[in-house]
Short mmCIF file of C-alpha atoms in Angstrom, two decimals:
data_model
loop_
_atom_site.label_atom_id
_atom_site.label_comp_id
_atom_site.label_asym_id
_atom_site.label_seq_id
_atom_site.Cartn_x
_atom_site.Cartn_y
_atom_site.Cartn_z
CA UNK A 22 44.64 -74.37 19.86
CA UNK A 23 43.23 -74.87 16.05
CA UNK A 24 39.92 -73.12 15.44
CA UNK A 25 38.73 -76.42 14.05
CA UNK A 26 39.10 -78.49 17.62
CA UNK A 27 36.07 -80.03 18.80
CA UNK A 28 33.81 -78.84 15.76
CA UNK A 29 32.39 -81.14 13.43
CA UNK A 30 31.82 -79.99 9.75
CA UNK A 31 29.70 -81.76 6.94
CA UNK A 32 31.30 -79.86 3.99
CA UNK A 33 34.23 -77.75 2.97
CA UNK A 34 32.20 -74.42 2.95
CA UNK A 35 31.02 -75.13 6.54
CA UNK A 36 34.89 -75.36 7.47
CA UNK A 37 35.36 -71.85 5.68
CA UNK A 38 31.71 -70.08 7.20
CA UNK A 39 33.42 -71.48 10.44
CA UNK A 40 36.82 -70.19 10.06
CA UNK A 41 35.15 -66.46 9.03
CA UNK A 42 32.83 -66.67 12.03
CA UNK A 43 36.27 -67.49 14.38
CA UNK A 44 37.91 -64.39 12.90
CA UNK A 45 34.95 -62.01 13.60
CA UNK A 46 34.90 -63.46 16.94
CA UNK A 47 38.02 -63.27 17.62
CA UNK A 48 38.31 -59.37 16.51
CA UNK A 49 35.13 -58.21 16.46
CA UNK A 50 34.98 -57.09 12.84
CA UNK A 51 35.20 -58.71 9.46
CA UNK A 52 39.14 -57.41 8.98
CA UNK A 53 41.16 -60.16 8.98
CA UNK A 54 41.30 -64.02 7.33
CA UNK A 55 44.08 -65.68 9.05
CA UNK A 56 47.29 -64.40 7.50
CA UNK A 57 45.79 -62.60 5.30
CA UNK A 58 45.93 -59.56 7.44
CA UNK A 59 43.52 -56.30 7.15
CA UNK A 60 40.91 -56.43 4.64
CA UNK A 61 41.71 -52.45 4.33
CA UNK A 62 43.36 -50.08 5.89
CA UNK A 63 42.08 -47.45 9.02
CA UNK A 64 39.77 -44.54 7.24
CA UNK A 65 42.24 -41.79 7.94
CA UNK A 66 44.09 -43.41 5.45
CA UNK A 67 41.59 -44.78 2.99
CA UNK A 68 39.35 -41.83 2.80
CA UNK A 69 41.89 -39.06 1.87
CA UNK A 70 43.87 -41.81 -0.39
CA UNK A 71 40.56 -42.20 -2.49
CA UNK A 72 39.79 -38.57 -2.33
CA UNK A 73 43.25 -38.24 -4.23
CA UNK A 74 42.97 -41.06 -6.49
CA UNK A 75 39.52 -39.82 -7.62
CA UNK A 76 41.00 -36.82 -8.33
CA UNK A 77 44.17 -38.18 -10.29
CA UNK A 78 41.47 -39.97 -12.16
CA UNK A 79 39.29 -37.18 -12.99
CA UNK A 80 41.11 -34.97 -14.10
CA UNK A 81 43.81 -37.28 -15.82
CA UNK A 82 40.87 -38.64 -18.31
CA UNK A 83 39.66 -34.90 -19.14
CA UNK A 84 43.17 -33.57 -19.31
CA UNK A 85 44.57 -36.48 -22.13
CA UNK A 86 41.24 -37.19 -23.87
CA UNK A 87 41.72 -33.21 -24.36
CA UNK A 88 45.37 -33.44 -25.58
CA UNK A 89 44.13 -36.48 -27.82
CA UNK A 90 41.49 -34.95 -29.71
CA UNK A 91 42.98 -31.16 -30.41
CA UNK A 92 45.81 -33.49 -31.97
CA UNK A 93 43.51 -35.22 -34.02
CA UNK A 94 41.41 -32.34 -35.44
CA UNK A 95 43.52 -29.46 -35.84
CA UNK A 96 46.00 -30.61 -38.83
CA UNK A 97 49.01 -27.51 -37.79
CA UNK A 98 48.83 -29.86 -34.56
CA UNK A 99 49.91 -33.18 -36.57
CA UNK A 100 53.77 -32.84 -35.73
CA UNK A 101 56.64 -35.34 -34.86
CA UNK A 102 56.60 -33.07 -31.28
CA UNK A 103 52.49 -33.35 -31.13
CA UNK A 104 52.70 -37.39 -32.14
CA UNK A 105 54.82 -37.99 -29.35
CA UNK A 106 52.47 -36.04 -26.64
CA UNK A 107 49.51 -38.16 -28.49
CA UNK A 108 51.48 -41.25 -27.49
CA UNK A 109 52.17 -40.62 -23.84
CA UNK A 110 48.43 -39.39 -23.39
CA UNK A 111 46.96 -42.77 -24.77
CA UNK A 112 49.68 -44.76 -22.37
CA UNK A 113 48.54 -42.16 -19.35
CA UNK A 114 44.83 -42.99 -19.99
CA UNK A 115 45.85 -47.12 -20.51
CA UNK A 116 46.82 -46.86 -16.94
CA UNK A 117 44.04 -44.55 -15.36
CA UNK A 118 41.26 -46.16 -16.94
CA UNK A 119 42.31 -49.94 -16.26
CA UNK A 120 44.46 -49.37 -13.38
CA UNK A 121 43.37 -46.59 -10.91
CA UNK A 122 39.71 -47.90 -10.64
CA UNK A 123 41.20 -51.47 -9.37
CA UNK A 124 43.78 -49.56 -7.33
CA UNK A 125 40.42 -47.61 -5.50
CA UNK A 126 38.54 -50.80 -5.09
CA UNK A 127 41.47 -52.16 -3.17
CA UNK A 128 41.80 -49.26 -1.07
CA UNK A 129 38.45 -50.64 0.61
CA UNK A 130 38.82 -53.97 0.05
CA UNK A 131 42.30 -55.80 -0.43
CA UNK A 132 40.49 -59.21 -0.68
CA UNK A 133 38.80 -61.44 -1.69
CA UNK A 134 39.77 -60.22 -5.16
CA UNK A 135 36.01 -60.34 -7.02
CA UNK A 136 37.36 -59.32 -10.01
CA UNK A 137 38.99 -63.36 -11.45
CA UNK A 138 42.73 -64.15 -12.76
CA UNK A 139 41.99 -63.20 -16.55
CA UNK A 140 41.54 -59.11 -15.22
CA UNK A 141 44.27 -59.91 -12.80
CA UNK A 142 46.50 -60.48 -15.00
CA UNK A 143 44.98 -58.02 -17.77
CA UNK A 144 45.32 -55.56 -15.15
CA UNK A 145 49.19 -56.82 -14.70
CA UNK A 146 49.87 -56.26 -17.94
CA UNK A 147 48.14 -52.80 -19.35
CA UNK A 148 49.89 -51.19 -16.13
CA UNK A 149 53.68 -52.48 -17.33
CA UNK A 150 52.74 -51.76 -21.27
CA UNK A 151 51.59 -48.40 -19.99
CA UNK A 152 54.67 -47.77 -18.02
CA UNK A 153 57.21 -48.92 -20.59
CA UNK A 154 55.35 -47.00 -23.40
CA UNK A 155 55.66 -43.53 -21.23
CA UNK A 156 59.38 -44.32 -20.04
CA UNK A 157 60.52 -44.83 -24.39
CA UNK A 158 58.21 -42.52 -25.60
CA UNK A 159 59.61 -40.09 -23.37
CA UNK A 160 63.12 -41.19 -24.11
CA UNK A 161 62.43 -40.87 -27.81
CA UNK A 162 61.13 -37.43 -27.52
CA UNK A 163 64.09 -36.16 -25.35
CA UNK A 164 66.43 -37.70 -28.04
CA UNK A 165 64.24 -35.43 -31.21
CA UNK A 166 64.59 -32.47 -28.78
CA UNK A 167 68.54 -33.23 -28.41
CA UNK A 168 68.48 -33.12 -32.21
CA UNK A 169 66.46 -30.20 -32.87
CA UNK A 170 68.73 -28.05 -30.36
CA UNK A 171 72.05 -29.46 -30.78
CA UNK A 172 71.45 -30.69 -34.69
CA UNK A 173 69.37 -28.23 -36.06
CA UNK A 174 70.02 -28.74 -39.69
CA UNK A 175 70.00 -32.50 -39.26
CA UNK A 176 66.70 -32.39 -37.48
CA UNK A 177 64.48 -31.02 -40.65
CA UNK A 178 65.76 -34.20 -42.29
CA UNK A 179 64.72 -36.66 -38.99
CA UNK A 180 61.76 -35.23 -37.62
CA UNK A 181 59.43 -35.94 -40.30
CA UNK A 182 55.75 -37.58 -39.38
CA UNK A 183 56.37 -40.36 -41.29
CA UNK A 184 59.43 -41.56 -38.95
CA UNK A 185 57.68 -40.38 -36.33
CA UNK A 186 54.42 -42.88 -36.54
CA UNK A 187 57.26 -45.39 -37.01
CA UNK A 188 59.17 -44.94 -33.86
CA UNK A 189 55.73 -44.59 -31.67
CA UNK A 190 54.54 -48.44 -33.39
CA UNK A 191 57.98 -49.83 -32.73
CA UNK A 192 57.98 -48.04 -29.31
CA UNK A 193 54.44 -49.84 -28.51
CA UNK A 194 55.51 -53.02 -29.89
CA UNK A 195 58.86 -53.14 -27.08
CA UNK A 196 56.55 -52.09 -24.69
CA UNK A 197 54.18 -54.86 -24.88
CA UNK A 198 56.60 -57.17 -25.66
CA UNK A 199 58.37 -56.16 -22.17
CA UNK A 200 55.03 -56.46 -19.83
CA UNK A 201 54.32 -60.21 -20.73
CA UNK A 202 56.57 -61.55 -18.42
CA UNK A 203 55.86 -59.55 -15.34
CA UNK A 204 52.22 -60.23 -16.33
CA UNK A 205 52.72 -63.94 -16.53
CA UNK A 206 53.74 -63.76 -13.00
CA UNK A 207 50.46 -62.39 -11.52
CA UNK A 208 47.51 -64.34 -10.58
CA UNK A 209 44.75 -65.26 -7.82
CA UNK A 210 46.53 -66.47 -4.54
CA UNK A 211 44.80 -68.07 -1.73
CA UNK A 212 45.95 -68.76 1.96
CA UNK A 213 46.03 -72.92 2.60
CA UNK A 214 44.31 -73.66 5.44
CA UNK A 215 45.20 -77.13 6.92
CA UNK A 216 45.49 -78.20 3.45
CA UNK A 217 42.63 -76.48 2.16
CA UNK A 218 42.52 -72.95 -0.02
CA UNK A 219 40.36 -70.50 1.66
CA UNK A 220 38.17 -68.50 -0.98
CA UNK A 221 37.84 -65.26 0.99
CA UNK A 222 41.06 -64.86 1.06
CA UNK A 223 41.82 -64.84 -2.55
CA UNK A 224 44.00 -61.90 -3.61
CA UNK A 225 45.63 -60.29 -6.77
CA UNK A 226 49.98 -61.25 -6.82
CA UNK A 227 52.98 -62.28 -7.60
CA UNK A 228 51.70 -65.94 -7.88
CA UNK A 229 54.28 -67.74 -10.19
CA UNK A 230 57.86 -65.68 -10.02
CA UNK A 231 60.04 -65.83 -12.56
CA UNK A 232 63.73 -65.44 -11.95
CA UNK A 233 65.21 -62.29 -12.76
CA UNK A 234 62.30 -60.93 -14.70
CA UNK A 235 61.61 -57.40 -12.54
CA UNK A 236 65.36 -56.73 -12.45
CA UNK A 237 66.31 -56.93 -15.73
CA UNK A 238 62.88 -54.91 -17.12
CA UNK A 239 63.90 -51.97 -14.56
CA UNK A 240 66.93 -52.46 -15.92
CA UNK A 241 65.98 -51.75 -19.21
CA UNK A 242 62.76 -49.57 -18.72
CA UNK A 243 64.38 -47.45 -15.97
CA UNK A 244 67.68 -47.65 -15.51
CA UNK A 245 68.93 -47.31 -19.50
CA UNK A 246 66.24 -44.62 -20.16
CA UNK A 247 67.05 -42.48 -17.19
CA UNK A 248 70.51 -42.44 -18.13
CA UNK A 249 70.37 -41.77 -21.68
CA UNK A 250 67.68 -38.86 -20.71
CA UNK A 251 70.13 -37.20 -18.18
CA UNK A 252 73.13 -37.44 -20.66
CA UNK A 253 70.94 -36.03 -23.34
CA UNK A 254 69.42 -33.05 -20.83
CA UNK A 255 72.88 -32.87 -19.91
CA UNK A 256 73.86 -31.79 -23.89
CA UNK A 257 71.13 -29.48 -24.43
CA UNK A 258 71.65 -27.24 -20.95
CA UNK A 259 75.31 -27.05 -22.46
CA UNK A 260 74.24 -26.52 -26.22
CA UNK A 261 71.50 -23.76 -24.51
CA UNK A 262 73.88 -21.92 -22.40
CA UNK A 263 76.43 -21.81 -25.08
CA UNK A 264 73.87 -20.31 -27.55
CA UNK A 265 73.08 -17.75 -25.18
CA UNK A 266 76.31 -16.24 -25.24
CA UNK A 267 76.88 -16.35 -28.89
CA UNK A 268 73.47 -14.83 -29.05
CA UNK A 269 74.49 -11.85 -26.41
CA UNK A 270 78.23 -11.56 -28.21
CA UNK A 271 76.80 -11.33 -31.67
CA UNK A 272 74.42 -8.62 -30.49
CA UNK A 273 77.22 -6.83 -28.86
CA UNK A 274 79.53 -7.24 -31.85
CA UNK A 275 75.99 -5.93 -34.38
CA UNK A 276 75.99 -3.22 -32.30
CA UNK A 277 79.64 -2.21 -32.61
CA UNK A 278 79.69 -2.56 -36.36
CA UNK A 279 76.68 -0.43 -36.53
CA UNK A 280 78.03 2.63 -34.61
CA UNK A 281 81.45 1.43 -37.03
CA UNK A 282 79.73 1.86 -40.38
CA UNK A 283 77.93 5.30 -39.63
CA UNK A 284 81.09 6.78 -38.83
CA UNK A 285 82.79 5.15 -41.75
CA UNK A 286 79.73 5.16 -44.27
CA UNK A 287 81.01 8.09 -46.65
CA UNK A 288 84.14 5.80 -47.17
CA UNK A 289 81.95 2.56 -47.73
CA UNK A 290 80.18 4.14 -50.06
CA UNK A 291 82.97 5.94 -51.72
CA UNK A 292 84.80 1.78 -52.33
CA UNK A 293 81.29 0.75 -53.50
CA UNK A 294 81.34 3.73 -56.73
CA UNK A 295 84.65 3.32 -57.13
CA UNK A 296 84.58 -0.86 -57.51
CA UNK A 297 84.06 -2.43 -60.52
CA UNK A 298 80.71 -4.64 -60.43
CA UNK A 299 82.25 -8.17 -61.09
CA UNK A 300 80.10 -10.74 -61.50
CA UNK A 301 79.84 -13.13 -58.10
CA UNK A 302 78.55 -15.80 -59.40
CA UNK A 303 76.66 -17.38 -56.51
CA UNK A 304 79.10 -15.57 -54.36
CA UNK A 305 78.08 -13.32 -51.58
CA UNK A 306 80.07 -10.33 -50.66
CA UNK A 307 80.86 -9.70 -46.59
CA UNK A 308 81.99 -5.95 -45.93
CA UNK A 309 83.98 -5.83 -42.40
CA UNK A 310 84.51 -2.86 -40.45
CA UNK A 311 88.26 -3.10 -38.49
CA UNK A 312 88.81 -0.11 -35.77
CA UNK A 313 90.90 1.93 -37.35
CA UNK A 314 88.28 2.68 -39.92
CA UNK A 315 89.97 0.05 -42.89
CA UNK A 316 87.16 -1.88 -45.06
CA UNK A 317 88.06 -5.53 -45.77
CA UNK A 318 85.80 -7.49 -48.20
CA UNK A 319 85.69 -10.94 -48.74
CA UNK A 320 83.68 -13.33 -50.56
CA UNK A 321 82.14 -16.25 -49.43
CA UNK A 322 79.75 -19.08 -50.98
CA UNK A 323 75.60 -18.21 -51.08
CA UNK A 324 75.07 -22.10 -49.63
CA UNK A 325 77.79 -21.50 -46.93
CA UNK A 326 76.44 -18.41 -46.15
CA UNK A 327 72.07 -19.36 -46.45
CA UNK A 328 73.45 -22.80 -44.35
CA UNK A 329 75.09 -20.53 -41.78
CA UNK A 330 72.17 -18.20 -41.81
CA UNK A 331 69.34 -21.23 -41.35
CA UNK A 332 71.75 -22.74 -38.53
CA UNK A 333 71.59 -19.21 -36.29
CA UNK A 334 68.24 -18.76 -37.08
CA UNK A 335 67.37 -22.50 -35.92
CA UNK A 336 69.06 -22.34 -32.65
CA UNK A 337 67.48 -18.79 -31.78
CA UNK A 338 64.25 -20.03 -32.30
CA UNK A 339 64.69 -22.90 -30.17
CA UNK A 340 66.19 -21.54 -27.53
CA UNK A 341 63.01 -20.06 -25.21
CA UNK A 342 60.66 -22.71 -26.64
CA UNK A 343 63.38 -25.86 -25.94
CA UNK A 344 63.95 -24.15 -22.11
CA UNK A 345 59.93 -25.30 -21.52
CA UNK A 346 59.98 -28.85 -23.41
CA UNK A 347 63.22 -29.56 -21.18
CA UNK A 348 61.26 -28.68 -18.17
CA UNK A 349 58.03 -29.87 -19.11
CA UNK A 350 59.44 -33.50 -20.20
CA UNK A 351 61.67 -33.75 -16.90
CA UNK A 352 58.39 -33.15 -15.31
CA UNK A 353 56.50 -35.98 -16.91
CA UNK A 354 59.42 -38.30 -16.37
CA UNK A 355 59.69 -37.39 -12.61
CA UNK A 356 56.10 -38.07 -12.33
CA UNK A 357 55.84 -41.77 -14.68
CA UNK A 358 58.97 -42.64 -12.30
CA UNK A 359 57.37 -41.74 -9.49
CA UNK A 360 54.14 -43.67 -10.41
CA UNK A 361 55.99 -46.76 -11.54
CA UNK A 362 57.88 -47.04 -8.26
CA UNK A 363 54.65 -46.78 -6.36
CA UNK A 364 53.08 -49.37 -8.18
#
């Protein structure tokens, strides 16, 4: 039986009052519009959702306006590293700012949208420039950690700020570039109601689809990123464990040479009087211990030897510090990934 049978209307909005006053009767509350289905969901599940989200919102601003302004006034803080971090925190507040207020309003109230198609699909499109700016800003940080641990010598070359304000515009540029046509898609819907559009039932979608347009930018926001990240990760845990034990054998061999040379020291020092001083000529001289107490020198370039030097020194001093950038930046992937599937 239509809700319409037997009632006679003198204007469209009478037909919708009518149909809202049906649905009220019909379930005692105002929590449905046909097809529509609930205006929100139960309490048990709104209440402790907006508790969270209020919380996520709170202390996401603080947290990257924080990050974003010790950046920006403490000049040992301008680095390729730092510019990167500045980067994800401005793409990280993009989303909470215009995204997680909407997201709390339609905790309580899934429709009628109140909000009009422009800032639906504004809203559409700062969350998918947001995400895609996170996902290759991420990516390109991963692939200047992979050359500061694995190409040491080639990263004082690369990561200079100049390249790095580059990459970030270029990485903004793909990531706008790649929300327009999700954001095309969204728009006001309305349910049809024996040929008519119901206004109270207008709501934020999917409106006009386009073929092929989520797949292929998961495809090439998620999928390609993730895999390039893993390989990378994959590289550096190799490149770190393998620099451990160099690290542990040089110290053992140090150690051996050292309790070596005391016992041989009169004799070193006996070759050293003895020697004529030749010039080197940008040579440096090596003195090896063997075990049966023989001294072997050899000669060896300055470069080779500063090149070889700067190398050892490089990976040392990256090793603890790259062991917390892995984990922190596998951290903030898990958690954009997470936060993109949700949405």
């Amino acid at each position: 039986m239509s809700a319409f049978e037997g009632v006679e209307f003198e204007n469209v909005s009478e037909v919708f009052n009518h149909f809202s006053d049906t649905q009220r009767t019909m379930n005692g509350t105002s929590v449905y519009y046909g097809n529509s289905g609930l205006k929100r969901d139960p309490l048990s599940t709104v209440i402790p959702m907006t508790i969270l989200y209020t919380l996520i919102l709170v202390t996401g601003v603080i947290g990257n306006v924080s990050t974003c302004i010790v950046i920006a006034r403490n000049k040992h803080m301008k680095t390729a590293t730092n510019y990167y971090l500045f980067s994800l925190a401005i793409s990280d507040l993009l989303l909470l700012i215009l995204g997680l207020p909407q997201e709390l309003y339609m905790l309580w109230q899934k429709y009628p949208y109140a909000f009009g198609e422009p800032f639906c699909i504004l809203r559409g499109f700062t969350s998918e420039t947001s995400t895609n700016a996170s996902v290759l800003t991420i990516t390109a940080f991963t692939v200047e950690r992979y050359v500061a641990i694995c190409h040491p010598l080639r990263a004082h070359t690369m990561s200079k700020l100049s390249r790095a304000v580059r990459l970030i515009v270029v990485i903004w540029i793909c990531a706008t570039l790649g929300a327009i046509p999700l954001a095309a898609q969204f728009g006001i819907k309305y349910e049809e109601v024996d040929g008519l559009l119901n206004p109270e039932s207008a709501e934020c979608t999917v409106k006009r689809p386009i073929n092929y347009a989520f797949e292929t930018s998961t495809f090439i926001f998620f999928a390609i990123p993730i895999t390039l990240i893993c390989v990378l990760y994959m590289f550096i845990g190799i490149e770190l464990h393998r620099s451990d034990r160099t690290i542990n054998r040089n110290d053992q061999m140090t150690n051996s040479s050292t309790e070596s040379g005391s016992q041989n020291g009169h004799l070193s020092a006996q070759l050293s009087e003895s020697s004529p001083r030749l010039p080197l000529k940008g040579k440096q001289r090596v003195s090896i211990f063997s075990k049966n107490g023989s001294v072997y020198t050899k000669f060896r370039s300055r470069k080779s030897y500063r090149s070889t030097a700067m190398a050892t020194s490089l990976r040392g001093s990256v090793n603890t510090s790259s062991r917390r950038a892995v984990v922190k930046m596998l951290g903030n992937y898990t958690f954009t990934s997470i936060l993109n599937l949700y949405h």
